[in-house]
Amino acid sequence: MLRSIVIVGFLVLNVAVLCNGGSTSSFVRKEEKTEDMPLDSDVFAVPPGHNAPQQVHIIQGDLEGKAVIVSWVTMDEKGSNQVRYWSEKDKSKPKVSNGKVVTYKYHTYKSGYIHHCTIKKLEHNTKYYYEVGTGKSARQFWFMTPPEVGPDVPYTFGVMGDLGQTYDSNATLTHYENSPSKGEAVLYVGDLSYADNHPNHDNVRWDTWGRFSERVVAYQPWIWTTGNHELDFAPEIGENIPFKPFTHRYHVPYKASNSTQPFWYSIKRASAYVIVLSSYSAYGTYTPQYQWLLEELPKVNRSETPWLIVLVHSPWYNSNQYHYMEAETMRVMFEPWLVENKVDVVFAGHVHAYERSERISNIAYNILNKNCTPVRDQSAPVYINIGDGGNVEGLAINMTEPQPDYSAHREASFGHAIFDIKNKTHARYSWHRNQDGYAVEADSMWFYNRFWHPLDDSTTKKASQ
Ligand SMILES: [Fe+2]
């Protein structure tokens, strides 16, 4: 009886409130104190054994998914920099690849030995086991390589951002791990550890985040985007090199896409072409990022990779008061290119709430013509803000009112999303809030590919224009 009352109450709470634009969920999350998990939490446990590798994580190591970068940290001494790996099909012939070791200092913090090893010439669609460390401290993991790049290859991406290391972060990660949708790689939209919220950017919190996230990131690649919490720019304590902890700890395959910096780059994975942009690097005309994107977009072949996805930290469309219009200058610079190239979706983070836009563009304005309102545009991407991983800064609950026409759905809750590519025309998108059961979709949409099937895929009634 009690259970049915709870369910009915939940359904009533979930009825969307209709505003000028799309819907604002009336789901009200319980107010809770947000704090990082204590250093002695089990999710931060150091693996047993002398110099045992910790903070193990992987990422795609080339443009097409035949290489993997394996990274880990040893604390006691440098130790072995080798990765031993073998395919499930051929266990009798392990191979060995040698990596490199870096260290860095940040204020009074001195890092462990950070190992990065790229293993190459892997077969597509194959399960590989890999081992790092030696003797009794050796640790074994596995990953699946993606299928060969091609137009109708199904593939399932998880989408997360602004995760941090609170109890809510742990709930988000667990929710993603247990999702029946089974994400095969994560599109991560920036802001990882939030170490910079601790005194002097206590980099011990970069280590705890590495151990916390290992249970997923050691087994599947997360495609990193940099956020403001990766800057660690603190001249007041003598730290004036932006991105120093991030660039030492997390490597990305930026050279494979002719990028000159690890903050903007692209990869192909299955039927998707993923372009990662940097909100916190220069993007004005003539800058390296601008020049790179200008040359990168014409390289996308939609007959090979039908799905064109862009990741960026600070959202270009955001109807939350938090970080409102922060990315406006970047939108002005790059939005015309994304519309021209029929990008399917832009995932962003930064705002600690969830929001999905209509397909809209705001590229007609030229100072003289006064056309400065976003309009429905079937060549434009859908913008999804998913900075709701659950970090120490808490939820962004103050939305602008009324909800603008361009906003299809918004809710101040923590969660993750799944972008499930079925074929070259259809992808099933779903957003899952932490409080619900693993299979519950709090928001969803069938994406029609902008190049191959550019029909209106809006989930809400068209606003009058
Ligand atoms: Fe951010």
Short mmCIF file of C-alpha atoms and ligand atoms in Angstrom, two decimals:
data_model
loop_
_atom_site.label_atom_id
_atom_site.label_comp_id
_atom_site.label_asym_id
_atom_site.label_seq_id
_atom_site.Cartn_x
_atom_site.Cartn_y
_atom_site.Cartn_z
CA MET A 1 0.00 0.00 0.00
CA LEU A 2 2.69 2.43 1.06
CA ARG A 3 4.66 1.58 -2.06
CA SER A 4 1.73 2.37 -4.38
CA ILE A 5 1.24 5.75 -2.66
CA VAL A 6 4.89 6.52 -3.20
CA ILE A 7 4.66 5.56 -6.89
CA VAL A 8 1.52 7.67 -7.45
CA GLY A 9 3.19 10.61 -5.68
CA PHE A 10 6.24 10.21 -7.84
CA LEU A 11 4.17 10.20 -11.03
CA VAL A 12 2.35 13.38 -9.94
CA LEU A 13 5.67 15.03 -9.19
CA ASN A 14 6.92 14.06 -12.59
CA VAL A 15 4.21 15.80 -14.58
CA ALA A 16 6.03 18.42 -16.58
CA VAL A 17 5.15 22.07 -16.16
CA LEU A 18 4.52 23.60 -19.57
CA CYS A 19 6.04 27.03 -20.12
CA ASN A 20 6.68 29.23 -23.15
CA GLY A 21 9.28 26.80 -24.44
CA GLY A 22 9.47 23.09 -23.73
CA SER A 23 9.01 21.51 -20.37
CA THR A 24 10.60 22.13 -17.01
CA SER A 25 10.37 19.03 -14.90
CA SER A 26 8.68 19.50 -11.59
CA PHE A 27 10.74 16.69 -10.14
CA VAL A 28 12.20 18.24 -7.01
CA ARG A 29 15.30 16.65 -5.71
CA LYS A 30 15.77 16.35 -1.96
CA GLU A 31 18.10 19.06 -0.66
CA GLU A 32 21.21 17.42 0.70
CA LYS A 33 24.54 18.67 1.85
CA THR A 34 27.10 18.05 -0.89
CA GLU A 35 30.64 17.21 0.12
CA ASP A 36 33.49 15.15 -1.21
CA MET A 37 33.74 11.61 0.09
CA PRO A 38 36.32 11.29 2.93
CA LEU A 39 39.83 10.28 1.98
CA ASP A 40 39.44 6.91 3.74
CA SER A 41 36.34 5.96 1.71
CA ASP A 42 36.43 2.48 0.22
CA VAL A 43 36.07 3.90 -3.31
CA PHE A 44 39.45 5.58 -2.86
CA ALA A 45 41.21 2.46 -1.50
CA VAL A 46 44.83 1.99 -2.59
CA PRO A 47 45.33 -1.43 -4.22
CA PRO A 48 47.34 -3.85 -2.05
CA GLY A 49 51.00 -4.68 -2.70
CA HIS A 50 54.25 -2.77 -2.98
CA ASN A 51 54.11 -0.13 -5.71
CA ALA A 52 50.86 -1.56 -7.09
CA PRO A 53 49.56 0.36 -10.12
CA GLN A 54 46.63 2.59 -9.28
CA GLN A 55 44.41 5.09 -11.09
CA VAL A 56 44.42 2.89 -14.18
CA HIS A 57 42.59 4.41 -17.13
CA ILE A 58 42.40 4.01 -20.90
CA ILE A 59 41.49 6.11 -23.91
CA GLN A 60 41.46 5.58 -27.65
CA GLY A 61 45.04 6.05 -28.84
CA ASP A 62 44.62 6.88 -32.52
CA LEU A 63 42.11 8.27 -34.98
CA GLU A 64 40.20 5.06 -35.77
CA GLY A 65 40.25 2.85 -32.68
CA LYS A 66 43.12 0.42 -33.34
CA ALA A 67 45.27 1.84 -30.54
CA VAL A 68 44.70 2.39 -26.83
CA ILE A 69 46.59 4.60 -24.38
CA VAL A 70 46.93 2.85 -21.00
CA SER A 71 47.80 5.13 -18.08
CA TRP A 72 48.46 4.37 -14.41
CA VAL A 73 50.31 5.71 -11.40
CA THR A 74 52.87 4.05 -9.13
CA MET A 75 53.52 5.73 -5.81
CA ASP A 76 56.51 4.03 -4.18
CA GLU A 77 58.96 3.93 -7.06
CA LYS A 78 58.97 4.17 -10.82
CA GLY A 79 58.62 0.43 -11.37
CA SER A 80 57.92 -1.23 -14.70
CA ASN A 81 56.62 0.93 -17.53
CA GLN A 82 55.41 -2.09 -19.51
CA VAL A 83 51.92 -3.12 -20.48
CA ARG A 84 51.48 -6.83 -21.22
CA TYR A 85 48.43 -7.53 -23.33
CA TRP A 86 46.83 -10.36 -25.24
CA SER A 87 43.67 -10.84 -27.21
CA GLU A 88 40.98 -13.18 -25.95
CA LYS A 89 41.34 -15.07 -29.23
CA ASP A 90 45.05 -15.71 -28.69
CA LYS A 91 45.89 -15.98 -25.01
CA SER A 92 49.10 -17.88 -25.62
CA LYS A 93 50.99 -14.94 -27.15
CA PRO A 94 51.07 -11.95 -24.84
CA LYS A 95 52.68 -8.85 -26.29
CA VAL A 96 54.59 -6.16 -24.47
CA SER A 97 54.56 -2.43 -25.02
CA ASN A 98 56.77 0.10 -23.25
CA GLY A 99 55.45 3.38 -21.96
CA LYS A 100 56.86 6.62 -20.64
CA VAL A 101 56.83 8.03 -17.13
CA VAL A 102 56.19 11.62 -16.11
CA THR A 103 56.00 13.38 -12.75
CA TYR A 104 55.08 16.90 -11.76
CA LYS A 105 55.05 19.16 -8.73
CA TYR A 106 52.17 21.41 -7.80
CA HIS A 107 52.75 23.82 -4.90
CA THR A 108 53.83 21.46 -2.08
CA TYR A 109 52.44 18.34 -3.79
CA LYS A 110 54.70 15.90 -5.61
CA SER A 111 53.01 13.43 -7.93
CA GLY A 112 53.60 9.71 -8.12
CA TYR A 113 55.09 8.17 -11.26
CA ILE A 114 52.52 8.63 -13.99
CA HIS A 115 52.83 6.02 -16.75
CA HIS A 116 51.44 6.34 -20.26
CA CYS A 117 51.75 3.53 -22.77
CA THR A 118 50.17 3.41 -26.23
CA ILE A 119 49.46 -0.08 -27.50
CA LYS A 120 48.97 -0.19 -31.25
CA LYS A 121 47.92 -2.40 -34.14
CA LEU A 122 45.01 -3.88 -32.26
CA GLU A 123 42.24 -5.75 -34.05
CA HIS A 124 38.82 -4.18 -34.17
CA ASN A 125 35.92 -5.59 -32.19
CA THR A 126 38.15 -7.73 -30.02
CA LYS A 127 38.44 -8.25 -26.29
CA TYR A 128 41.94 -7.61 -24.97
CA TYR A 129 43.28 -8.30 -21.51
CA TYR A 130 46.09 -6.16 -20.20
CA GLU A 131 48.32 -6.24 -17.17
CA VAL A 132 50.38 -3.53 -15.47
CA GLY A 133 52.75 -3.81 -12.52
CA THR A 134 54.95 -6.73 -11.57
CA GLY A 135 54.99 -9.78 -9.29
CA LYS A 136 52.36 -9.91 -6.61
CA SER A 137 51.42 -6.28 -7.31
CA ALA A 138 50.50 -6.92 -10.96
CA ARG A 139 46.94 -5.97 -11.86
CA GLN A 140 44.88 -7.20 -14.78
CA PHE A 141 42.09 -5.44 -16.68
CA TRP A 142 40.39 -5.76 -20.07
CA PHE A 143 38.79 -3.67 -22.80
CA MET A 144 36.92 -4.13 -26.06
CA THR A 145 38.23 -2.44 -29.19
CA PRO A 146 35.48 -0.75 -31.21
CA PRO A 147 34.18 -2.22 -34.46
CA GLU A 148 35.79 -0.99 -37.64
CA VAL A 149 34.70 2.51 -38.61
CA GLY A 150 31.70 2.32 -40.92
CA PRO A 151 28.34 3.91 -41.66
CA ASP A 152 25.91 1.43 -40.17
CA VAL A 153 27.91 0.25 -37.17
CA PRO A 154 25.80 0.36 -33.98
CA TYR A 155 27.60 1.77 -30.99
CA THR A 156 26.55 2.92 -27.52
CA PHE A 157 28.15 5.95 -25.86
CA GLY A 158 27.64 6.98 -22.28
CA VAL A 159 27.63 10.73 -21.67
CA MET A 160 28.76 12.29 -18.40
CA GLY A 161 30.25 15.49 -17.08
CA ASP A 162 31.24 17.46 -14.00
CA LEU A 163 31.48 14.26 -11.98
CA GLY A 164 33.68 15.18 -9.01
CA GLN A 165 33.99 12.83 -6.03
CA THR A 166 30.98 13.24 -3.77
CA TYR A 167 28.44 10.62 -2.74
CA ASP A 168 26.34 11.89 -5.66
CA SER A 169 29.29 11.34 -8.01
CA ASN A 170 29.48 7.78 -6.74
CA ALA A 171 25.75 7.33 -7.35
CA THR A 172 26.11 8.62 -10.95
CA LEU A 173 29.02 6.32 -11.69
CA THR A 174 27.23 3.31 -10.17
CA HIS A 175 24.09 4.17 -12.11
CA TYR A 176 26.05 4.27 -15.36
CA GLU A 177 27.86 1.01 -14.53
CA ASN A 178 24.61 -0.80 -13.86
CA SER A 179 22.68 0.65 -16.79
CA PRO A 180 21.11 -2.06 -18.94
CA SER A 181 22.05 0.09 -21.96
CA LYS A 182 25.72 -0.89 -21.51
CA GLY A 183 27.68 2.10 -22.68
CA GLU A 184 30.85 1.03 -24.50
CA ALA A 185 32.77 4.33 -24.17
CA VAL A 186 32.03 7.61 -22.45
CA LEU A 187 31.88 11.06 -23.98
CA TYR A 188 33.08 13.10 -21.02
CA VAL A 189 32.28 16.82 -21.19
CA GLY A 190 34.85 18.12 -18.71
CA ASP A 191 35.45 18.91 -15.01
CA LEU A 192 36.88 15.73 -13.55
CA SER A 193 38.18 15.76 -9.98
CA TYR A 194 37.30 19.21 -8.56
CA ALA A 195 40.61 19.02 -6.68
CA ASP A 196 40.79 22.78 -7.08
CA ASN A 197 37.98 23.20 -4.56
CA HIS A 198 40.37 22.00 -1.85
CA PRO A 199 43.02 24.22 -0.21
CA ASN A 200 45.87 24.97 -2.62
CA HIS A 201 44.14 22.75 -5.23
CA ASP A 202 45.16 19.75 -3.12
CA ASN A 203 46.32 17.38 -5.88
CA VAL A 204 45.82 14.40 -3.57
CA ARG A 205 42.23 14.81 -4.76
CA TRP A 206 43.38 14.16 -8.33
CA ASP A 207 44.77 10.85 -7.04
CA THR A 208 41.57 9.95 -5.21
CA TRP A 209 39.54 10.76 -8.33
CA GLY A 210 41.81 8.50 -10.38
CA ARG A 211 41.23 5.63 -7.96
CA PHE A 212 37.50 6.32 -7.73
CA SER A 213 36.92 6.33 -11.50
CA GLU A 214 39.25 3.39 -12.23
CA ARG A 215 36.46 0.84 -11.80
CA VAL A 216 34.99 2.07 -15.10
CA VAL A 217 37.76 3.99 -16.90
CA ALA A 218 40.21 1.05 -16.74
CA TYR A 219 37.75 -1.01 -18.81
CA GLN A 220 36.40 1.44 -21.39
CA PRO A 221 37.74 4.64 -22.91
CA TRP A 222 36.48 7.98 -21.74
CA ILE A 223 36.93 10.72 -24.31
CA TRP A 224 38.13 13.69 -22.28
CA THR A 225 37.06 17.30 -22.73
CA THR A 226 38.74 19.94 -20.56
CA GLY A 227 36.65 22.11 -18.24
CA ASN A 228 37.47 25.06 -16.01
CA HIS A 229 38.31 22.68 -13.15
CA GLU A 230 41.15 21.28 -15.25
CA LEU A 231 42.81 24.72 -15.47
CA ASP A 232 44.38 24.62 -11.97
CA PHE A 233 45.64 28.10 -12.71
CA ALA A 234 46.70 29.55 -9.35
CA PRO A 235 49.41 32.20 -9.67
CA GLU A 236 48.83 33.15 -6.02
CA ILE A 237 50.58 29.89 -5.04
CA GLY A 238 53.06 30.01 -7.90
CA GLU A 239 51.09 27.75 -10.25
CA ASN A 240 50.70 29.61 -13.51
CA ILE A 241 50.75 26.82 -16.11
CA PRO A 242 47.13 26.08 -17.05
CA PHE A 243 46.04 22.41 -17.19
CA LYS A 244 49.24 21.15 -15.49
CA PRO A 245 47.77 18.24 -13.45
CA PHE A 246 45.37 17.24 -16.24
CA THR A 247 47.97 17.13 -19.01
CA HIS A 248 50.34 15.04 -16.91
CA ARG A 249 47.67 12.58 -15.85
CA TYR A 250 45.34 12.27 -18.85
CA HIS A 251 46.64 11.80 -22.35
CA VAL A 252 44.48 12.09 -25.46
CA PRO A 253 45.32 11.17 -29.08
CA TYR A 254 45.34 14.77 -30.30
CA LYS A 255 48.23 14.40 -32.74
CA ALA A 256 46.30 11.76 -34.71
CA SER A 257 43.86 14.46 -35.80
CA ASN A 258 46.61 17.00 -36.54
CA SER A 259 45.86 19.00 -33.43
CA THR A 260 48.73 20.83 -31.77
CA GLN A 261 47.27 20.77 -28.25
CA PRO A 262 45.51 18.07 -26.20
CA PHE A 263 42.53 20.36 -25.57
CA TRP A 264 40.97 20.10 -29.02
CA TYR A 265 41.06 16.96 -31.16
CA SER A 266 38.84 14.41 -32.81
CA ILE A 267 38.40 10.66 -33.05
CA LYS A 268 36.38 8.30 -35.17
CA ARG A 269 34.71 5.48 -33.29
CA ALA A 270 32.36 3.02 -35.03
CA SER A 271 29.87 5.24 -36.94
CA ALA A 272 30.64 8.45 -35.03
CA TYR A 273 33.03 11.32 -35.61
CA VAL A 274 33.62 13.04 -32.28
CA ILE A 275 35.09 16.55 -32.21
CA VAL A 276 36.33 17.81 -28.84
CA LEU A 277 36.62 21.59 -28.36
CA SER A 278 38.20 23.63 -25.58
CA SER A 279 36.22 26.42 -23.92
CA TYR A 280 39.38 27.54 -22.11
CA SER A 281 41.80 27.80 -25.00
CA ALA A 282 41.82 30.64 -27.50
CA TYR A 283 39.28 30.24 -30.32
CA GLY A 284 39.26 33.63 -32.03
CA THR A 285 40.09 34.02 -35.70
CA TYR A 286 43.65 32.90 -36.54
CA THR A 287 44.15 31.01 -33.22
CA PRO A 288 45.36 27.38 -33.39
CA GLN A 289 42.00 25.97 -32.29
CA TYR A 290 40.10 28.09 -34.82
CA GLN A 291 42.45 27.09 -37.62
CA TRP A 292 42.28 23.41 -36.63
CA LEU A 293 38.46 23.31 -36.57
CA LEU A 294 38.28 25.16 -39.88
CA GLU A 295 40.42 22.44 -41.47
CA GLU A 296 38.90 19.56 -39.49
CA LEU A 297 35.23 19.91 -40.40
CA PRO A 298 35.70 19.32 -44.16
CA LYS A 299 37.50 16.04 -43.30
CA VAL A 300 34.33 14.52 -41.88
CA ASN A 301 32.97 12.00 -44.37
CA ARG A 302 29.36 11.25 -43.45
CA SER A 303 29.40 8.20 -45.75
CA GLU A 304 32.02 6.75 -43.42
CA THR A 305 30.92 8.27 -40.08
CA PRO A 306 27.30 9.46 -40.34
CA TRP A 307 27.10 10.76 -36.76
CA LEU A 308 28.87 14.03 -36.08
CA ILE A 309 29.13 14.80 -32.37
CA VAL A 310 30.76 17.81 -30.72
CA LEU A 311 31.89 17.95 -27.08
CA VAL A 312 32.59 21.24 -25.32
CA HIS A 313 32.54 22.17 -21.67
CA SER A 314 30.72 25.50 -21.48
CA PRO A 315 27.27 25.29 -23.16
CA TRP A 316 26.31 27.59 -26.02
CA TYR A 317 22.61 27.35 -25.18
CA ASN A 318 21.70 27.34 -21.51
CA SER A 319 18.54 28.63 -19.83
CA ASN A 320 19.91 28.19 -16.31
CA GLN A 321 21.01 31.30 -14.43
CA TYR A 322 24.20 29.47 -13.56
CA HIS A 323 26.93 30.26 -16.14
CA TYR A 324 24.32 32.02 -18.28
CA MET A 325 25.85 33.28 -21.57
CA GLU A 326 29.41 32.43 -20.53
CA ALA A 327 30.07 30.68 -23.85
CA GLU A 328 28.43 33.31 -26.03
CA THR A 329 31.64 34.42 -27.73
CA MET A 330 32.54 30.84 -28.64
CA ARG A 331 29.03 30.24 -29.98
CA VAL A 332 29.34 33.32 -32.18
CA MET A 333 32.66 32.07 -33.55
CA PHE A 334 31.78 28.44 -34.27
CA GLU A 335 28.00 27.99 -34.49
CA PRO A 336 27.75 28.84 -38.23
CA TRP A 337 30.27 26.09 -39.00
CA LEU A 338 28.36 23.50 -36.98
CA VAL A 339 25.09 24.34 -38.72
CA GLU A 340 26.75 24.37 -42.13
CA ASN A 341 28.24 20.94 -41.42
CA LYS A 342 25.00 19.52 -39.99
CA VAL A 343 26.35 18.46 -36.61
CA ASP A 344 23.90 16.05 -34.98
CA VAL A 345 24.41 16.90 -31.33
CA VAL A 346 26.56 19.06 -29.07
CA PHE A 347 27.12 17.76 -25.55
CA ALA A 348 28.26 20.27 -22.92
CA GLY A 349 28.70 20.35 -19.16
CA HIS A 350 29.56 23.16 -16.74
CA VAL A 351 25.98 23.85 -15.62
CA HIS A 352 25.08 21.40 -12.85
CA ALA A 353 21.65 20.56 -14.17
CA TYR A 354 20.16 18.84 -17.20
CA GLU A 355 18.84 20.54 -20.33
CA ARG A 356 18.04 19.51 -23.92
CA SER A 357 17.39 22.07 -26.65
CA GLU A 358 15.35 22.07 -29.80
CA ARG A 359 17.24 22.15 -33.09
CA ILE A 360 17.87 25.87 -33.20
CA SER A 361 20.40 28.29 -34.56
CA ASN A 362 21.19 31.92 -34.00
CA ILE A 363 23.46 32.74 -36.88
CA ALA A 364 21.51 35.30 -38.89
CA TYR A 365 22.52 38.33 -36.81
CA ASN A 366 24.98 40.67 -38.49
CA ILE A 367 24.71 43.77 -36.25
CA LEU A 368 22.63 45.66 -38.82
CA ASN A 369 19.66 43.30 -39.25
CA LYS A 370 18.42 42.86 -35.64
CA ASN A 371 17.87 39.12 -36.25
CA CYS A 372 19.17 38.03 -32.87
CA THR A 373 16.60 35.47 -31.73
CA PRO A 374 17.32 31.73 -31.99
CA VAL A 375 15.09 30.08 -34.62
CA ARG A 376 14.16 26.48 -35.32
CA ASP A 377 16.68 25.11 -37.79
CA GLN A 378 16.68 21.53 -39.06
CA SER A 379 20.35 21.83 -40.01
CA ALA A 380 21.30 22.72 -36.45
CA PRO A 381 22.43 20.37 -33.70
CA VAL A 382 20.51 19.53 -30.55
CA TYR A 383 22.35 20.99 -27.55
CA ILE A 384 22.44 18.81 -24.46
CA ASN A 385 23.83 20.10 -21.19
CA ILE A 386 24.78 17.26 -18.94
CA GLY A 387 27.02 18.82 -16.29
CA ASP A 388 24.99 16.93 -13.72
CA GLY A 389 27.51 14.31 -12.61
CA GLY A 390 27.13 15.30 -8.96
CA ASN A 391 30.16 17.29 -7.85
CA VAL A 392 30.87 19.20 -4.65
CA GLU A 393 29.40 22.47 -5.92
CA GLY A 394 25.86 21.04 -5.88
CA LEU A 395 22.94 21.50 -8.24
CA ALA A 396 22.19 24.62 -10.30
CA ILE A 397 18.52 25.02 -9.44
CA ASN A 398 17.80 28.60 -10.54
CA MET A 399 16.51 28.57 -14.09
CA THR A 400 15.61 31.58 -16.21
CA GLU A 401 11.88 32.15 -16.45
CA PRO A 402 9.93 31.80 -18.60
CA GLN A 403 11.57 28.83 -20.25
CA PRO A 404 12.77 30.01 -23.67
CA ASP A 405 11.38 28.52 -26.88
CA TYR A 406 14.67 26.86 -27.67
CA SER A 407 14.67 24.77 -24.48
CA ALA A 408 12.93 21.42 -25.00
CA HIS A 409 13.36 19.96 -21.52
CA ARG A 410 15.25 20.88 -18.36
CA GLU A 411 15.59 19.57 -14.85
CA ALA A 412 17.89 20.23 -11.88
CA SER A 413 18.92 16.66 -11.06
CA PHE A 414 22.05 14.55 -11.19
CA GLY A 415 22.38 11.86 -13.84
CA HIS A 416 24.02 10.50 -16.97
CA ALA A 417 22.92 9.90 -20.56
CA ILE A 418 23.17 7.18 -23.18
CA PHE A 419 23.56 7.94 -26.90
CA ASP A 420 22.75 4.66 -28.58
CA ILE A 421 23.50 4.68 -32.31
CA LYS A 422 21.37 2.08 -34.11
CA ASN A 423 22.37 2.72 -37.74
CA LYS A 424 23.18 5.63 -40.00
CA THR A 425 19.75 7.21 -39.66
CA HIS A 426 18.60 6.61 -36.07
CA ALA A 427 20.04 6.98 -32.58
CA ARG A 428 18.17 6.52 -29.35
CA TYR A 429 19.07 9.07 -26.68
CA SER A 430 18.06 8.81 -23.02
CA TRP A 431 18.86 10.66 -19.80
CA HIS A 432 18.78 8.83 -16.50
CA ARG A 433 18.50 10.62 -13.19
CA ASN A 434 20.25 9.06 -10.22
CA GLN A 435 17.15 8.65 -8.08
CA ASP A 436 15.38 6.31 -10.49
CA GLY A 437 15.79 2.64 -11.24
CA TYR A 438 18.51 1.74 -13.71
CA ALA A 439 16.19 1.39 -16.70
CA VAL A 440 14.09 4.53 -16.13
CA GLU A 441 14.40 7.26 -18.77
CA ALA A 442 13.70 10.71 -17.32
CA ASP A 443 14.12 12.24 -20.79
CA SER A 444 14.52 10.64 -24.19
CA MET A 445 14.55 11.36 -27.90
CA TRP A 446 14.98 9.52 -31.18
CA PHE A 447 17.70 11.37 -33.09
CA TYR A 448 17.35 11.44 -36.86
CA ASN A 449 20.73 11.80 -38.50
CA ARG A 450 21.12 15.30 -39.98
CA PHE A 451 22.91 14.09 -43.10
CA TRP A 452 21.05 10.89 -43.95
CA HIS A 453 17.59 11.44 -42.48
CA PRO A 454 17.14 15.18 -41.81
CA LEU A 455 13.46 15.08 -40.85
CA ASP A 456 12.10 17.02 -37.89
CA ASP A 457 12.86 14.93 -34.80
CA SER A 458 11.63 17.42 -32.21
CA THR A 459 9.86 15.93 -29.21
CA THR A 460 7.77 19.03 -28.54
CA LYS A 461 5.17 21.02 -30.43
CA LYS A 462 6.65 23.63 -32.70
CA ALA A 463 6.64 27.13 -31.27
CA SER A 464 5.15 29.79 -33.51
CA GLN A 465 7.83 31.82 -35.21
FE FE B 1 32.72 23.79 -15.29
#
